[in-house]
Amino acid sequence: METNKNDRILLAHGGGGQLTDDLIRRHILPILGNDTLAELGDSASLNLTSSSVCFTTDSYVVKPLFFNGGDIGKLAVCGTVNDLAVAGAKPVALALSLIIEDGFEFESLRKILAGISRAARQNNVDIVTGDTKTVEAGAADKIFINTAGIGVKLDGVEPGMEKITVGDKIIINGTIGDHGLTIISQREGIKFQSQLQSDCAGLAGLTCELFKSISGIKFMRDPTRGGLAATLNEISRGCGLSIEIRQADIPVNPAVQAAADMLGFDVLTVANEGKFVAIVPPESAEDCLDICRNHPLGKKASIIGRVVETRDMPLVELITKIGGKRIVQMPYGRELPRIC
Amino acid sequence: METNKNDRILLAHGGGGQLTDDLIRRHILPILGNDTLAELGDSASLNLTSSSVCFTTDSYVVKPLFFNGGDIGKLAVCGTVNDLAVAGAKPVALALSLIIEDGFEFESLRKILAGISRAARQNNVDIVTGDTKTVEAGAADKIFINTAGIGVKLDGVEPGMEKITVGDKIIINGTIGDHGLTIISQREGIKFQSQLQSDCAGLAGLTCELFKSISGIKFMRDPTRGGLAATLNEISRGCGLSIEIRQADIPVNPAVQAAADMLGFDVLTVANEGKFVAIVPPESAEDCLDICRNHPLGKKASIIGRVVETRDMPLVELITKIGGKRIVQMPYGRELPRIC
């Protein structure tokens, strides 16, 4: 069916005049609206509960826009929530900025905004301010989204790589590779017997519970682009210590493993969007695991390794299922473009 | 001269691996670096001087990227600074997010980052966190930039449209239309006898001085997309009162007026990037003007009109130079795409 011109966003919707006003009041506010956003100021006034805050930003260019387990909108909210969550903050407010290609369907925008609204509600954050730009057909690929976020730091929580010491345990809250392999298989039109599903989720509920319950958590990071391999290499370099992980202890959905094998990806380098890596002292590891496993987003949590002495230089080593050892390198970067 | 492949940003620079790390450490940090950004966390920790903050976001898609008086980087910093400034806040920290097309030259990126760095220094804000994404050639137009910003609210300053009353004066800090007509003339390759120059500038120094010195300032907004016409219409609707402005009192650079006349634009609807409109009680108007005129960004400040009673509905009316009256409508939106 041919869509009507009125069903599409036009370049003029970004001009700052009547049409921009219409786009915001008729199409955006009814879905995302809250008292602060409804003021339509160029900035939002916030009275935070503390002056100690975390601040983050992420742009999303994921392709396809809609995928099994989420969409670019849900991803934008969860990704920014997670950056604040792993820093030991409670996410409070998000700013939403859209860059839309002339001709993009209102129907798709509505679906994306609904995804944003749902994810914001689930994660207890408000979209408090925003911006909308349009560009000519061909000057962007449908829609790009930026979310910036403010979180209030949890009292007494100061995670930092410098706190990591030999013997600390490495925990992940579930299976790896789900997001990246879902995206790549949908993009390439590959169908697997078991359908893959992105793990896209906001982690702040679980991380806040962990930080509040376990005082000794050293550091957390979410293994997104570059996967577990990139995150562990960053941590190893950052603290100057080596990391040893056991392949047998890393949870991987069998369908994801099969897809990775078939497509030639190392699942360790594939992006996740609902996972964190936590570095905890050995005496707290089991308590952390218990809290995770009692939470819907941590059912398959696992202690996947430990921090060890460095010999020549900080390295990440994998003990394979058959007992061999291999170095897990920092991925080069070209593996999976536009995964988030 | 053929540029080398190494002179260009590749899709793989956004993959989250070694190349992303290289892009950030070798090309971005040396230009923008500060202690907070150098930590390279997914979020920045900030200890603000108050828990009462303003939060804003803006994406920039301006074309061309470099224009007389600025570039997309300077614009991104100044635009976000100004959104905080007019809200009665002192800008403190910015988050910077780049979406880069595969093949974009490092040389251009360096120039843009230098513009960002200079503008941040001039406006006393730090770039504290960031994100970089890449997309395939053809999926974006060279580079898009998002800046989100946090400002700390000035003590006792609470501007709001609801405070506006009949008799209040309307002040602008200088000439209008400079930014928009510079962009459009450069984009169209039109040369005017006197070269046009964007007014792109960060206003926080001047606005903070005004808010601190004059207690009665009712409201401020920066007339960007949609120009003075859009901003005054927003204010009129927001406060439910009419606005009367005098054409003879609105500062316009003669070269800008000539360009507007030639290209068929109403200068009232053309974007500005270094201007604010302030609504002030009549007894404070002259003091405001004095402060503006003693500041480099307010030399041509002028009282351009006043708030008047509404008859049927809130309207913006212009008293023309020859004494006629015309309604200044909210612009439709298609006048000037990709102006910021």
Coordinates of C-alpha atoms in Angstrom, one line a residue, chain B residues 113-317:
Chain B
L113 CA 37.4 19.1 17.7
A114 CA 39.7 22.2 17.8
G115 CA 36.5 24.4 17.4
I116 CA 34.8 22.4 20.2
S117 CA 37.8 22.7 22.5
R118 CA 38.2 26.5 21.9
A119 CA 34.5 27.1 22.5
A120 CA 34.4 25.0 25.6
R121 CA 37.4 26.9 27.1
Q122 CA 35.8 30.3 26.2
N123 CA 32.6 29.2 27.9
N124 CA 34.2 27.7 31.0
V125 CA 32.7 24.2 30.4
D126 CA 34.4 20.9 30.2
I127 CA 33.6 18.1 27.8
V128 CA 33.4 15.3 30.5
T129 CA 32.0 12.3 28.6
G130 CA 31.4 11.3 25.1
D131 CA 30.5 8.6 22.5
T132 CA 31.6 7.9 18.9
K133 CA 29.6 6.0 16.3
T134 CA 30.4 5.4 12.7
V135 CA 28.0 4.5 9.9
E136 CA 28.6 3.3 6.3
A137 CA 29.4 5.8 3.5
G138 CA 26.0 7.2 2.4
A139 CA 24.3 6.5 5.8
A140 CA 25.0 10.0 7.2
D141 CA 26.1 13.3 5.8
K142 CA 29.7 13.5 6.9
I143 CA 29.3 14.2 10.7
F144 CA 26.4 14.9 13.1
I145 CA 27.2 16.1 16.6
N146 CA 25.1 15.9 19.8
T147 CA 25.9 17.9 22.8
A148 CA 24.0 17.5 26.1
G149 CA 24.8 19.9 28.9
I150 CA 24.4 20.3 32.6
G151 CA 24.3 23.7 34.3
V152 CA 23.9 24.7 37.9
K153 CA 21.0 27.1 38.5
L154 CA 21.9 30.5 39.7
D155 CA 20.8 31.2 43.3
G156 CA 17.3 32.7 43.4
V157 CA 16.9 32.9 39.7
E158 CA 13.7 31.2 38.4
P159 CA 12.8 32.7 35.0
G160 CA 9.4 31.6 33.7
M161 CA 6.9 32.7 31.1
E162 CA 4.1 32.8 33.7
K163 CA 5.9 35.8 35.3
I164 CA 5.5 38.0 32.2
T165 CA 3.0 40.9 32.6
V166 CA 1.7 43.7 30.5
G167 CA 4.2 46.5 30.2
D168 CA 7.3 44.3 30.3
K169 CA 10.0 45.3 27.8
I170 CA 11.6 43.0 25.2
I171 CA 15.4 43.2 24.8
I172 CA 17.6 41.6 22.3
N173 CA 21.4 41.6 22.6
G174 CA 22.2 42.5 19.0
T175 CA 21.5 42.0 15.3
I176 CA 19.3 39.3 14.0
G177 CA 19.5 36.9 11.1
D178 CA 23.3 36.7 10.8
H179 CA 23.7 33.0 11.4
G180 CA 20.9 31.8 9.1
L181 CA 21.8 34.0 6.2
T182 CA 25.5 33.1 6.4
I183 CA 24.7 29.4 6.2
I184 CA 22.2 29.7 3.4
S185 CA 24.5 32.0 1.3
Q186 CA 27.5 29.7 1.8
R187 CA 25.4 26.7 1.0
E188 CA 24.0 28.2 -2.2
G189 CA 27.4 29.6 -3.1
I190 CA 26.1 33.1 -3.2
K191 CA 28.7 35.8 -2.7
F192 CA 27.6 39.2 -1.3
Q193 CA 29.7 42.3 -1.4
S194 CA 30.1 42.4 2.3
Q195 CA 30.8 39.0 3.6
L196 CA 28.2 37.7 6.1
Q197 CA 29.3 36.2 9.3
S198 CA 27.5 33.9 11.8
D199 CA 26.9 35.3 15.2
C200 CA 27.6 31.9 16.8
A201 CA 28.7 32.6 20.4
G202 CA 28.3 31.4 23.9
L203 CA 26.1 33.7 25.9
A204 CA 26.6 32.4 29.5
G205 CA 29.0 35.1 30.5
L206 CA 26.6 37.9 29.7
T207 CA 23.4 36.1 30.8
C208 CA 24.9 35.2 34.2
E209 CA 26.0 38.8 34.7
L210 CA 22.4 40.0 33.8
F211 CA 20.7 37.5 36.1
K212 CA 23.0 38.3 39.0
S213 CA 22.7 42.1 38.6
I214 CA 19.1 42.5 37.7
S215 CA 16.7 40.6 40.0
G216 CA 13.6 41.1 38.0
I217 CA 14.3 39.4 34.7
K218 CA 11.2 37.5 33.8
F219 CA 12.2 35.2 31.0
M220 CA 14.9 34.6 28.4
R221 CA 15.1 32.4 25.2
D222 CA 17.5 32.2 22.4
P223 CA 15.9 32.7 19.0
T224 CA 17.6 29.9 17.0
R225 CA 15.5 27.9 14.4
G226 CA 12.5 29.9 13.4
G227 CA 14.3 33.1 14.4
L228 CA 12.8 36.0 16.4
A229 CA 9.4 35.3 14.9
A230 CA 9.2 31.8 16.4
T231 CA 10.6 32.7 19.8
L232 CA 8.2 35.7 20.2
N233 CA 5.3 33.6 19.2
E234 CA 6.2 30.9 21.7
I235 CA 6.5 33.5 24.4
S236 CA 3.2 35.2 23.5
R237 CA 1.4 31.8 23.5
G238 CA 3.2 30.7 26.7
C239 CA 2.2 33.8 28.7
G240 CA -1.1 34.4 27.0
L241 CA -0.3 38.0 26.2
S242 CA 0.4 39.9 23.0
I243 CA 3.7 41.3 22.0
E244 CA 4.4 44.5 20.0
I245 CA 7.8 45.0 18.4
R246 CA 9.0 48.0 16.5
Q247 CA 10.9 47.3 13.2
A248 CA 13.0 50.4 13.6
D249 CA 14.4 49.2 16.9
I250 CA 15.3 45.7 15.8
P251 CA 19.1 45.7 15.0
V252 CA 19.8 44.2 11.6
N253 CA 23.2 44.2 9.9
P254 CA 22.6 46.0 6.5
A255 CA 24.4 43.2 4.6
V256 CA 22.1 40.6 6.3
Q257 CA 19.0 42.7 5.3
A258 CA 20.2 43.0 1.7
A259 CA 20.8 39.2 1.6
A260 CA 17.4 38.5 3.1
D261 CA 15.7 40.8 0.6
M262 CA 17.6 39.3 -2.3
L263 CA 16.9 35.7 -1.3
G264 CA 13.3 36.4 -0.3
F265 CA 13.6 35.6 3.5
D266 CA 11.9 37.5 6.3
V267 CA 14.9 38.2 8.6
L268 CA 12.5 37.8 11.6
T269 CA 12.3 34.1 10.8
V270 CA 16.0 33.5 10.3
A271 CA 18.1 31.6 12.9
N272 CA 20.5 33.3 15.3
E273 CA 23.2 31.5 17.3
G274 CA 24.5 34.2 19.6
K275 CA 21.3 36.0 20.6
F276 CA 18.9 36.0 23.5
V277 CA 15.5 37.6 23.9
A278 CA 15.0 38.9 27.5
I279 CA 11.6 39.9 29.0
V280 CA 12.2 42.4 31.7
P281 CA 10.1 44.8 33.8
P282 CA 10.1 48.3 32.4
E283 CA 12.0 49.8 35.4
S284 CA 15.0 47.4 34.8
A285 CA 15.1 47.7 31.0
E286 CA 17.7 50.5 30.9
D287 CA 20.0 48.7 33.4
C288 CA 19.8 45.5 31.3
L289 CA 20.7 47.5 28.2
D290 CA 23.7 49.1 30.0
I291 CA 25.1 45.7 31.1
C292 CA 24.6 44.3 27.6
R293 CA 26.3 47.2 25.8
N294 CA 29.3 46.9 28.1
H295 CA 29.8 43.3 27.1
P296 CA 31.3 42.3 23.7
L297 CA 28.3 40.2 22.9
G298 CA 25.8 43.0 23.6
K299 CA 27.2 46.1 21.9
K300 CA 24.1 46.4 19.7
A301 CA 21.6 45.5 22.3
S302 CA 18.2 47.1 21.9
I303 CA 14.7 47.4 23.5
I304 CA 12.7 46.1 20.6
G305 CA 9.2 46.1 22.0
R306 CA 6.9 45.4 24.9
V307 CA 4.2 43.0 26.2
V308 CA 0.7 44.4 25.6
E309 CA -2.9 43.4 26.5
T310 CA -4.4 40.6 24.4
R311 CA -7.6 41.4 22.5
D312 CA -8.9 38.2 20.9
M313 CA -5.9 35.9 21.1
P314 CA -2.2 36.3 21.9
L315 CA -0.4 37.8 18.9
V316 CA 2.9 39.2 17.9
E317 CA 2.6 42.5 16.0

